[in-house]
Amino acid sequence: MKQLLVLSGKGGTGKTTVSVALAGLLNPAGLADCDVDAPNLHLSLDRNDEGIPEVYHGMDVARIDPDRCTGCNLCEEHCRFGAISHGDQWRVDTSFCEGCGVCQWICPAEAIRMEPHAAGEMNLYPDPPVFSTARLITGAGNTGLLVTRVKNRLREFLPETKGLTLLDGSPGIGCPVIASVTGTDMVLLVAEPSVSGLSDLQRVLKTTRILRVPAAVVINKADISPEHTEMLEEWCRKEELPLWGRIPWDPDVVRQVNRGESPAEGSGPAAMALRRVAEQVIAWRDEKSE
């Protein structure tokens, strides 16, 4: 199973728009939304079939048994994260608890125990193409672990497939991006033609290279700044990065996305450019399958 991950160094470059277009053109065996902080791929895919939900448990958090608590205050004094407070009784704010277990270890009354805590919800849609997604509860941690679980659920459901799976990553270069890149076969970097676009591209490329995953580039809205597009192209040549396409600005794409249609539909310049990007993906997939 070949995995292609679509990434960008920041939000707003058109990463998900490209992912949706490729999903429509490539007919992948599986799809996954790895942006668990703000998943939105399901909106564009319009998945109305019944999914298989599963609660995601992140780190264990502390629970205080009020019947055993003696009010000694040791737990609050030793909590470095300010998660323990008291009013009428002692309580743990799960948004601040890091699950370190110091309070449990220090409590002389053994009134504190570490328990699993629901930090989000995963959902897997089994009808083709299989789609794995998840949403992290606001303020919860372990985004990287949840992204890994999203990918693993897809892999568990498609263990024998020889087709392509398409992953839509999150912006930036943090833990969810690192978890998304790990174990994938190829990363498609969506860049915008600007000075900051080059900086974002450099950062995310450094991440993929540290993890030893090859990458290619697509320049979105390439005609809004020909000077910066040329700058990006020159940098790609210098870094020996394959340039898989230049997608022009096209107002039809905005209208298509608002109607829930694939941006690759129609005969506009962006749709034709996206189809050429899909041809590059097919060529890569077929080459790696030989």
PDB file of C-alpha atoms in Angstrom:
ATOM      1  CA  MET A   1       0.000   0.000   0.000  1.00  0.00           C
ATOM      2  CA  LYS A   2       1.587   3.250  -1.161  1.00  0.00           C
ATOM      3  CA  GLN A   3       0.872   6.284   0.998  1.00  0.00           C
ATOM      4  CA  LEU A   4       0.972   9.803  -0.407  1.00  0.00           C
ATOM      5  CA  LEU A   5       0.805  12.589   2.177  1.00  0.00           C
ATOM      6  CA  VAL A   6      -0.201  16.127   1.185  1.00  0.00           C
ATOM      7  CA  LEU A   7       1.441  18.786   3.369  1.00  0.00           C
ATOM      8  CA  SER A   8       2.123  22.492   3.569  1.00  0.00           C
ATOM      9  CA  GLY A   9       4.256  24.540   5.888  1.00  0.00           C
ATOM     10  CA  LYS A  10       1.276  26.667   6.938  1.00  0.00           C
ATOM     11  CA  GLY A  11      -2.480  26.867   6.680  1.00  0.00           C
ATOM     12  CA  GLY A  12      -4.260  28.445   3.734  1.00  0.00           C
ATOM     13  CA  THR A  13      -2.024  27.244   0.906  1.00  0.00           C
ATOM     14  CA  GLY A  14      -4.732  25.026  -0.613  1.00  0.00           C
ATOM     15  CA  LYS A  15      -3.475  21.730   0.785  1.00  0.00           C
ATOM     16  CA  THR A  16      -6.906  20.228   1.447  1.00  0.00           C
ATOM     17  CA  THR A  17      -8.220  21.543  -1.873  1.00  0.00           C
ATOM     18  CA  VAL A  18      -5.425  19.662  -3.641  1.00  0.00           C
ATOM     19  CA  SER A  19      -6.132  16.571  -1.516  1.00  0.00           C
ATOM     20  CA  VAL A  20      -9.818  16.608  -2.465  1.00  0.00           C
ATOM     21  CA  ALA A  21      -8.983  17.020  -6.147  1.00  0.00           C
ATOM     22  CA  LEU A  22      -6.529  14.115  -6.081  1.00  0.00           C
ATOM     23  CA  ALA A  23      -9.041  11.968  -4.214  1.00  0.00           C
ATOM     24  CA  GLY A  24     -11.520  12.485  -7.042  1.00  0.00           C
ATOM     25  CA  LEU A  25      -8.997  11.867  -9.796  1.00  0.00           C
ATOM     26  CA  LEU A  26      -6.988   8.954  -8.396  1.00  0.00           C
ATOM     27  CA  ASN A  27      -9.755   6.816  -6.875  1.00  0.00           C
ATOM     28  CA  PRO A  28      -7.561   5.827  -3.896  1.00  0.00           C
ATOM     29  CA  ALA A  29      -8.283   2.730  -1.852  1.00  0.00           C
ATOM     30  CA  GLY A  30      -8.155   4.758   1.358  1.00  0.00           C
ATOM     31  CA  LEU A  31      -8.173   8.321   2.661  1.00  0.00           C
ATOM     32  CA  ALA A  32      -7.199   9.802   6.006  1.00  0.00           C
ATOM     33  CA  ASP A  33      -7.480  13.258   7.547  1.00  0.00           C
ATOM     34  CA  CYS A  34      -4.401  13.696   9.739  1.00  0.00           C
ATOM     35  CA  ASP A  35      -5.296  17.228  10.846  1.00  0.00           C
ATOM     36  CA  VAL A  36      -6.922  16.044  14.063  1.00  0.00           C
ATOM     37  CA  ASP A  37      -7.016  19.517  15.637  1.00  0.00           C
ATOM     38  CA  ALA A  38      -9.251  20.875  12.871  1.00  0.00           C
ATOM     39  CA  PRO A  39     -10.353  18.067  10.521  1.00  0.00           C
ATOM     40  CA  ASN A  40     -12.284  19.225   7.470  1.00  0.00           C
ATOM     41  CA  LEU A  41     -11.681  16.646   4.749  1.00  0.00           C
ATOM     42  CA  HIS A  42     -14.989  14.951   5.600  1.00  0.00           C
ATOM     43  CA  LEU A  43     -16.856  18.134   4.625  1.00  0.00           C
ATOM     44  CA  SER A  44     -15.475  18.107   1.096  1.00  0.00           C
ATOM     45  CA  LEU A  45     -15.833  14.345   0.717  1.00  0.00           C
ATOM     46  CA  ASP A  46     -19.450  14.522   1.900  1.00  0.00           C
ATOM     47  CA  ARG A  47     -19.283  11.174   3.671  1.00  0.00           C
ATOM     48  CA  ASN A  48     -22.830  10.405   4.809  1.00  0.00           C
ATOM     49  CA  ASP A  49     -22.382   6.673   5.280  1.00  0.00           C
ATOM     50  CA  GLU A  50     -22.274   5.226   8.768  1.00  0.00           C
ATOM     51  CA  GLY A  51     -18.840   5.183  10.345  1.00  0.00           C
ATOM     52  CA  ILE A  52     -17.231   3.044  13.026  1.00  0.00           C
ATOM     53  CA  PRO A  53     -16.601   5.357  15.991  1.00  0.00           C
ATOM     54  CA  GLU A  54     -13.991   4.755  18.653  1.00  0.00           C
ATOM     55  CA  VAL A  55     -13.102   6.830  21.694  1.00  0.00           C
ATOM     56  CA  TYR A  56      -9.514   7.995  21.768  1.00  0.00           C
ATOM     57  CA  HIS A  57      -7.795   7.893  25.144  1.00  0.00           C
ATOM     58  CA  GLY A  58      -4.714  10.056  25.492  1.00  0.00           C
ATOM     59  CA  MET A  59      -2.590  10.267  28.609  1.00  0.00           C
ATOM     60  CA  ASP A  60      -3.957   9.051  31.927  1.00  0.00           C
ATOM     61  CA  VAL A  61      -5.103  11.859  34.222  1.00  0.00           C
ATOM     62  CA  ALA A  62      -5.326  12.052  37.997  1.00  0.00           C
ATOM     63  CA  ARG A  63      -8.577  11.406  39.868  1.00  0.00           C
ATOM     64  CA  ILE A  64      -9.025  12.278  43.534  1.00  0.00           C
ATOM     65  CA  ASP A  65     -11.272  10.136  45.722  1.00  0.00           C
ATOM     66  CA  PRO A  66     -12.984  12.670  48.015  1.00  0.00           C
ATOM     67  CA  ASP A  67     -13.866   9.953  50.533  1.00  0.00           C
ATOM     68  CA  ARG A  68     -10.188   9.101  51.073  1.00  0.00           C
ATOM     69  CA  CYS A  69      -8.706  12.593  50.711  1.00  0.00           C
ATOM     70  CA  THR A  70      -7.481  14.083  54.010  1.00  0.00           C
ATOM     71  CA  GLY A  71      -6.865  17.562  52.625  1.00  0.00           C
ATOM     72  CA  CYS A  72      -3.108  17.523  53.316  1.00  0.00           C
ATOM     73  CA  ASN A  73      -2.451  19.781  50.304  1.00  0.00           C
ATOM     74  CA  LEU A  74       0.647  17.825  49.198  1.00  0.00           C
ATOM     75  CA  CYS A  75      -0.782  17.103  45.759  1.00  0.00           C
ATOM     76  CA  GLU A  76      -1.425  20.779  45.004  1.00  0.00           C
ATOM     77  CA  GLU A  77       1.999  21.794  46.310  1.00  0.00           C
ATOM     78  CA  HIS A  78       3.816  19.277  44.127  1.00  0.00           C
ATOM     79  CA  CYS A  79       1.773  19.665  40.925  1.00  0.00           C
ATOM     80  CA  ARG A  80       4.016  21.641  38.551  1.00  0.00           C
ATOM     81  CA  PHE A  81       1.180  22.148  36.073  1.00  0.00           C
ATOM     82  CA  GLY A  82      -1.341  23.825  38.380  1.00  0.00           C
ATOM     83  CA  ALA A  83      -3.906  21.128  37.655  1.00  0.00           C
ATOM     84  CA  ILE A  84      -5.039  20.591  41.263  1.00  0.00           C
ATOM     85  CA  SER A  85      -7.141  23.082  43.198  1.00  0.00           C
ATOM     86  CA  HIS A  86      -9.707  23.036  45.955  1.00  0.00           C
ATOM     87  CA  GLY A  87     -12.885  24.729  46.939  1.00  0.00           C
ATOM     88  CA  ASP A  88     -15.414  22.590  48.754  1.00  0.00           C
ATOM     89  CA  GLN A  89     -13.273  19.617  47.758  1.00  0.00           C
ATOM     90  CA  TRP A  90     -10.052  18.861  45.893  1.00  0.00           C
ATOM     91  CA  ARG A  91     -10.365  18.573  42.137  1.00  0.00           C
ATOM     92  CA  VAL A  92      -8.186  17.973  39.070  1.00  0.00           C
ATOM     93  CA  ASP A  93      -8.496  20.131  35.959  1.00  0.00           C
ATOM     94  CA  THR A  94      -7.951  17.588  33.183  1.00  0.00           C
ATOM     95  CA  SER A  95      -7.040  20.376  30.738  1.00  0.00           C
ATOM     96  CA  PHE A  96      -3.859  21.029  32.739  1.00  0.00           C
ATOM     97  CA  CYS A  97      -3.045  17.535  34.021  1.00  0.00           C
ATOM     98  CA  GLU A  98      -0.046  16.075  32.162  1.00  0.00           C
ATOM     99  CA  GLY A  99      -0.424  12.581  33.612  1.00  0.00           C
ATOM    100  CA  CYS A 100       2.990  12.596  35.313  1.00  0.00           C
ATOM    101  CA  GLY A 101       1.698  10.722  38.401  1.00  0.00           C
ATOM    102  CA  VAL A 102       3.561  12.800  40.996  1.00  0.00           C
ATOM    103  CA  CYS A 103       0.356  13.510  42.907  1.00  0.00           C
ATOM    104  CA  GLN A 104      -0.456   9.806  43.105  1.00  0.00           C
ATOM    105  CA  TRP A 105       3.056   9.024  44.339  1.00  0.00           C
ATOM    106  CA  ILE A 106       3.070  11.814  46.967  1.00  0.00           C
ATOM    107  CA  CYS A 107      -0.427  11.232  48.396  1.00  0.00           C
ATOM    108  CA  PRO A 108      -0.123   9.626  51.873  1.00  0.00           C
ATOM    109  CA  ALA A 109      -3.803   8.622  51.905  1.00  0.00           C
ATOM    110  CA  GLU A 110      -3.623   6.868  48.503  1.00  0.00           C
ATOM    111  CA  ALA A 111      -6.603   8.976  47.469  1.00  0.00           C
ATOM    112  CA  ILE A 112      -5.316   9.640  43.950  1.00  0.00           C
ATOM    113  CA  ARG A 113      -5.177   7.253  41.032  1.00  0.00           C
ATOM    114  CA  MET A 114      -4.363   7.665  37.353  1.00  0.00           C
ATOM    115  CA  GLU A 115      -7.221   6.838  34.990  1.00  0.00           C
ATOM    116  CA  PRO A 116      -7.709   6.783  31.213  1.00  0.00           C
ATOM    117  CA  HIS A 117      -9.128  10.016  29.883  1.00  0.00           C
ATOM    118  CA  ALA A 118     -11.185  10.472  26.716  1.00  0.00           C
ATOM    119  CA  ALA A 119      -9.248  13.012  24.630  1.00  0.00           C
ATOM    120  CA  GLY A 120     -11.053  12.713  21.317  1.00  0.00           C
ATOM    121  CA  GLU A 121     -13.063  10.556  18.969  1.00  0.00           C
ATOM    122  CA  MET A 122     -11.981   8.582  15.918  1.00  0.00           C
ATOM    123  CA  ASN A 123     -14.230   7.504  13.082  1.00  0.00           C
ATOM    124  CA  LEU A 124     -13.615   5.086  10.249  1.00  0.00           C
ATOM    125  CA  TYR A 125     -15.923   4.904   7.224  1.00  0.00           C
ATOM    126  CA  PRO A 126     -15.628   1.408   5.709  1.00  0.00           C
ATOM    127  CA  ASP A 127     -17.423   2.013   2.404  1.00  0.00           C
ATOM    128  CA  PRO A 128     -14.949   2.596  -0.468  1.00  0.00           C
ATOM    129  CA  PRO A 129     -12.860   4.568  -0.394  1.00  0.00           C
ATOM    130  CA  VAL A 130     -12.169   3.733   3.239  1.00  0.00           C
ATOM    131  CA  PHE A 131     -11.870   6.975   5.194  1.00  0.00           C
ATOM    132  CA  SER A 132     -10.218   7.443   8.584  1.00  0.00           C
ATOM    133  CA  THR A 133     -10.565  10.653  10.576  1.00  0.00           C
ATOM    134  CA  ALA A 134     -10.553  11.920  14.151  1.00  0.00           C
ATOM    135  CA  ARG A 135     -11.126  15.018  16.223  1.00  0.00           C
ATOM    136  CA  LEU A 136      -9.148  15.942  19.320  1.00  0.00           C
ATOM    137  CA  ILE A 137     -11.006  17.545  22.218  1.00  0.00           C
ATOM    138  CA  THR A 138     -10.065  21.210  22.576  1.00  0.00           C
ATOM    139  CA  GLY A 139      -7.106  21.549  24.929  1.00  0.00           C
ATOM    140  CA  ALA A 140      -6.224  17.855  24.863  1.00  0.00           C
ATOM    141  CA  GLY A 141      -2.690  16.682  24.112  1.00  0.00           C
ATOM    142  CA  ASN A 142      -1.110  13.751  22.305  1.00  0.00           C
ATOM    143  CA  THR A 143      -1.975  14.939  18.796  1.00  0.00           C
ATOM    144  CA  GLY A 144       0.893  12.904  17.355  1.00  0.00           C
ATOM    145  CA  LEU A 145      -0.370   9.737  18.986  1.00  0.00           C
ATOM    146  CA  LEU A 146      -3.876  10.339  17.638  1.00  0.00           C
ATOM    147  CA  VAL A 147      -2.563  10.929  14.106  1.00  0.00           C
ATOM    148  CA  THR A 148      -0.682   7.632  14.316  1.00  0.00           C
ATOM    149  CA  ARG A 149      -3.868   5.895  15.408  1.00  0.00           C
ATOM    150  CA  VAL A 150      -5.795   7.431  12.486  1.00  0.00           C
ATOM    151  CA  LYS A 151      -3.210   6.040  10.068  1.00  0.00           C
ATOM    152  CA  ASN A 152      -3.108   2.662  11.787  1.00  0.00           C
ATOM    153  CA  ARG A 153      -6.894   2.256  11.636  1.00  0.00           C
ATOM    154  CA  LEU A 154      -6.736   2.803   7.895  1.00  0.00           C
ATOM    155  CA  ARG A 155      -3.879   0.325   7.558  1.00  0.00           C
ATOM    156  CA  GLU A 156      -5.670  -2.250   9.708  1.00  0.00           C
ATOM    157  CA  PHE A 157      -8.750  -2.033   7.500  1.00  0.00           C
ATOM    158  CA  LEU A 158      -6.734  -2.223   4.269  1.00  0.00           C
ATOM    159  CA  PRO A 159      -3.909  -4.623   5.167  1.00  0.00           C
ATOM    160  CA  GLU A 160      -3.590  -6.327   1.785  1.00  0.00           C
ATOM    161  CA  THR A 161      -4.346  -3.522  -0.652  1.00  0.00           C
ATOM    162  CA  LYS A 162      -1.802  -2.761  -3.345  1.00  0.00           C
ATOM    163  CA  GLY A 163      -3.432   0.525  -4.269  1.00  0.00           C
ATOM    164  CA  LEU A 164      -2.834   4.093  -3.187  1.00  0.00           C
ATOM    165  CA  THR A 165      -3.887   5.724   0.058  1.00  0.00           C
ATOM    166  CA  LEU A 166      -4.055   9.500   0.299  1.00  0.00           C
ATOM    167  CA  LEU A 167      -3.397  11.370   3.536  1.00  0.00           C
ATOM    168  CA  ASP A 168      -4.292  15.004   4.158  1.00  0.00           C
ATOM    169  CA  GLY A 169      -1.864  16.393   6.731  1.00  0.00           C
ATOM    170  CA  SER A 170      -1.968  19.334   9.095  1.00  0.00           C
ATOM    171  CA  PRO A 171      -0.193  22.676   8.621  1.00  0.00           C
ATOM    172  CA  GLY A 172       3.124  23.501  10.255  1.00  0.00           C
ATOM    173  CA  ILE A 173       5.935  21.167  11.326  1.00  0.00           C
ATOM    174  CA  GLY A 174       4.816  20.063  14.805  1.00  0.00           C
ATOM    175  CA  CYS A 175       3.980  16.681  16.319  1.00  0.00           C
ATOM    176  CA  PRO A 176       0.978  15.887  14.066  1.00  0.00           C
ATOM    177  CA  VAL A 177       3.081  16.565  10.964  1.00  0.00           C
ATOM    178  CA  ILE A 178       5.941  14.396  12.224  1.00  0.00           C
ATOM    179  CA  ALA A 179       3.479  11.577  12.974  1.00  0.00           C
ATOM    180  CA  SER A 180       1.884  12.023   9.541  1.00  0.00           C
ATOM    181  CA  VAL A 181       5.195  11.866   7.675  1.00  0.00           C
ATOM    182  CA  THR A 182       6.531   8.855   9.566  1.00  0.00           C
ATOM    183  CA  GLY A 183       5.964   5.673   7.581  1.00  0.00           C
ATOM    184  CA  THR A 184       4.626   7.337   4.422  1.00  0.00           C
ATOM    185  CA  ASP A 185       6.120   6.723   0.985  1.00  0.00           C
ATOM    186  CA  MET A 186       5.935  10.221  -0.506  1.00  0.00           C
ATOM    187  CA  VAL A 187       5.089  13.761   0.576  1.00  0.00           C
ATOM    188  CA  LEU A 188       3.517  16.289  -1.779  1.00  0.00           C
ATOM    189  CA  LEU A 189       4.277  19.808  -0.546  1.00  0.00           C
ATOM    190  CA  VAL A 190       1.785  22.504  -1.533  1.00  0.00           C
ATOM    191  CA  ALA A 191       3.464  25.919  -1.598  1.00  0.00           C
ATOM    192  CA  GLU A 192       2.278  29.445  -2.282  1.00  0.00           C
ATOM    193  CA  PRO A 193       4.365  31.960  -4.277  1.00  0.00           C
ATOM    194  CA  SER A 194       5.611  34.348  -1.612  1.00  0.00           C
ATOM    195  CA  VAL A 195       8.672  34.958   0.544  1.00  0.00           C
ATOM    196  CA  SER A 196       6.947  33.343   3.533  1.00  0.00           C
ATOM    197  CA  GLY A 197       5.844  30.507   1.259  1.00  0.00           C
ATOM    198  CA  LEU A 198       9.475  29.677   0.551  1.00  0.00           C
ATOM    199  CA  SER A 199      10.323  29.838   4.252  1.00  0.00           C
ATOM    200  CA  ASP A 200       7.440  27.500   5.105  1.00  0.00           C
ATOM    201  CA  LEU A 201       8.494  25.124   2.341  1.00  0.00           C
ATOM    202  CA  GLN A 202      12.077  25.042   3.623  1.00  0.00           C
ATOM    203  CA  ARG A 203      10.949  24.197   7.145  1.00  0.00           C
ATOM    204  CA  VAL A 204       8.649  21.358   6.191  1.00  0.00           C
ATOM    205  CA  LEU A 205      11.169  19.941   3.702  1.00  0.00           C
ATOM    206  CA  LYS A 206      13.764  19.805   6.464  1.00  0.00           C
ATOM    207  CA  THR A 207      11.288  17.760   8.513  1.00  0.00           C
ATOM    208  CA  THR A 208      10.642  15.275   5.702  1.00  0.00           C
ATOM    209  CA  ARG A 209      14.358  14.874   5.048  1.00  0.00           C
ATOM    210  CA  ILE A 210      15.144  14.198   8.678  1.00  0.00           C
ATOM    211  CA  LEU A 211      12.528  11.436   8.512  1.00  0.00           C
ATOM    212  CA  ARG A 212      13.966  10.256   5.170  1.00  0.00           C
ATOM    213  CA  VAL A 213      10.756  10.534   3.184  1.00  0.00           C
ATOM    214  CA  PRO A 214      11.037  11.853  -0.403  1.00  0.00           C
ATOM    215  CA  ALA A 215       9.037  14.915  -1.414  1.00  0.00           C
ATOM    216  CA  ALA A 216       7.729  16.743  -4.471  1.00  0.00           C
ATOM    217  CA  VAL A 217       6.292  20.250  -4.794  1.00  0.00           C
ATOM    218  CA  VAL A 218       3.161  21.808  -6.232  1.00  0.00           C
ATOM    219  CA  ILE A 219       2.911  25.603  -6.469  1.00  0.00           C
ATOM    220  CA  ASN A 220      -0.660  26.746  -5.906  1.00  0.00           C
ATOM    221  CA  LYS A 221      -1.985  30.084  -7.216  1.00  0.00           C
ATOM    222  CA  ALA A 222       1.252  30.201  -9.199  1.00  0.00           C
ATOM    223  CA  ASP A 223       0.225  33.109 -11.432  1.00  0.00           C
ATOM    224  CA  ILE A 224      -0.540  35.632  -8.689  1.00  0.00           C
ATOM    225  CA  SER A 225       3.184  36.365  -8.283  1.00  0.00           C
ATOM    226  CA  PRO A 226       5.283  35.129 -11.225  1.00  0.00           C
ATOM    227  CA  GLU A 227       8.420  36.543  -9.583  1.00  0.00           C
ATOM    228  CA  HIS A 228       7.971  34.454  -6.439  1.00  0.00           C
ATOM    229  CA  THR A 229       6.901  31.413  -8.453  1.00  0.00           C
ATOM    230  CA  GLU A 230      10.192  31.638 -10.327  1.00  0.00           C
ATOM    231  CA  MET A 231      11.972  31.941  -6.974  1.00  0.00           C
ATOM    232  CA  LEU A 232      10.305  28.752  -5.747  1.00  0.00           C
ATOM    233  CA  GLU A 233      11.128  26.922  -8.961  1.00  0.00           C
ATOM    234  CA  GLU A 234      14.782  27.949  -8.747  1.00  0.00           C
ATOM    235  CA  TRP A 235      14.930  26.736  -5.165  1.00  0.00           C
ATOM    236  CA  CYS A 236      13.356  23.395  -6.147  1.00  0.00           C
ATOM    237  CA  ARG A 237      16.011  22.945  -8.845  1.00  0.00           C
ATOM    238  CA  LYS A 238      18.748  23.752  -6.350  1.00  0.00           C
ATOM    239  CA  GLU A 239      17.359  21.246  -3.845  1.00  0.00           C
ATOM    240  CA  GLU A 240      16.711  18.658  -6.594  1.00  0.00           C
ATOM    241  CA  LEU A 241      13.037  18.581  -5.703  1.00  0.00           C
ATOM    242  CA  PRO A 242      10.596  17.348  -8.358  1.00  0.00           C
ATOM    243  CA  LEU A 243       8.084  20.038  -9.325  1.00  0.00           C
ATOM    244  CA  TRP A 244       4.840  18.219 -10.027  1.00  0.00           C
ATOM    245  CA  GLY A 245       2.746  21.163 -11.059  1.00  0.00           C
ATOM    246  CA  ARG A 246       1.781  24.821 -11.097  1.00  0.00           C
ATOM    247  CA  ILE A 247      -1.855  25.497 -10.313  1.00  0.00           C
ATOM    248  CA  PRO A 248      -3.129  28.925 -11.405  1.00  0.00           C
ATOM    249  CA  TRP A 249      -5.569  31.049  -9.448  1.00  0.00           C
ATOM    250  CA  ASP A 250      -9.072  30.131 -10.598  1.00  0.00           C
ATOM    251  CA  PRO A 251     -12.269  31.582  -9.035  1.00  0.00           C
ATOM    252  CA  ASP A 252     -14.146  28.497 -10.248  1.00  0.00           C
ATOM    253  CA  VAL A 253     -12.328  26.477  -7.571  1.00  0.00           C
ATOM    254  CA  VAL A 254     -13.895  28.581  -4.817  1.00  0.00           C
ATOM    255  CA  ARG A 255     -17.348  28.075  -6.277  1.00  0.00           C
ATOM    256  CA  GLN A 256     -16.788  24.337  -6.712  1.00  0.00           C
ATOM    257  CA  VAL A 257     -15.600  23.905  -3.130  1.00  0.00           C
ATOM    258  CA  ASN A 258     -18.617  25.857  -1.848  1.00  0.00           C
ATOM    259  CA  ARG A 259     -20.903  23.540  -3.846  1.00  0.00           C
ATOM    260  CA  GLY A 260     -19.154  20.461  -2.477  1.00  0.00           C
ATOM    261  CA  GLU A 261     -17.686  19.558  -5.866  1.00  0.00           C
ATOM    262  CA  SER A 262     -14.189  18.372  -6.690  1.00  0.00           C
ATOM    263  CA  PRO A 263     -11.869  21.231  -7.750  1.00  0.00           C
ATOM    264  CA  ALA A 264     -10.657  18.965 -10.559  1.00  0.00           C
ATOM    265  CA  GLU A 265     -14.060  18.968 -12.264  1.00  0.00           C
ATOM    266  CA  GLY A 266     -14.706  21.168 -15.265  1.00  0.00           C
ATOM    267  CA  SER A 267     -12.420  22.646 -17.890  1.00  0.00           C
ATOM    268  CA  GLY A 268     -10.960  25.619 -16.025  1.00  0.00           C
ATOM    269  CA  PRO A 269      -7.199  26.231 -15.831  1.00  0.00           C
ATOM    270  CA  ALA A 270      -6.937  24.999 -12.232  1.00  0.00           C
ATOM    271  CA  ALA A 271      -8.838  21.793 -13.004  1.00  0.00           C
ATOM    272  CA  MET A 272      -6.540  21.028 -15.936  1.00  0.00           C
ATOM    273  CA  ALA A 273      -3.459  21.739 -13.814  1.00  0.00           C
ATOM    274  CA  LEU A 274      -4.742  19.444 -11.057  1.00  0.00           C
ATOM    275  CA  ARG A 275      -5.237  16.661 -13.584  1.00  0.00           C
ATOM    276  CA  ARG A 276      -1.603  17.057 -14.621  1.00  0.00           C
ATOM    277  CA  VAL A 277      -0.576  16.781 -10.957  1.00  0.00           C
ATOM    278  CA  ALA A 278      -2.608  13.565 -10.723  1.00  0.00           C
ATOM    279  CA  GLU A 279      -0.705  12.214 -13.742  1.00  0.00           C
ATOM    280  CA  GLN A 280       2.551  12.838 -11.880  1.00  0.00           C
ATOM    281  CA  VAL A 281       1.217  10.935  -8.876  1.00  0.00           C
ATOM    282  CA  ILE A 282       0.179   8.012 -11.090  1.00  0.00           C
ATOM    283  CA  ALA A 283       3.622   7.931 -12.695  1.00  0.00           C
ATOM    284  CA  TRP A 284       5.253   7.861  -9.246  1.00  0.00           C
ATOM    285  CA  ARG A 285       2.880   5.155  -8.004  1.00  0.00           C
ATOM    286  CA  ASP A 286       3.455   2.946 -11.029  1.00  0.00           C
ATOM    287  CA  GLU A 287       7.221   3.393 -10.837  1.00  0.00           C
ATOM    288  CA  LYS A 288       7.279   2.405  -7.158  1.00  0.00           C
ATOM    289  CA  SER A 289       5.006  -0.592  -7.821  1.00  0.00           C
ATOM    290  CA  GLU A 290       7.369  -2.142 -10.356  1.00  0.00           C
TER     291      GLU A 290
END
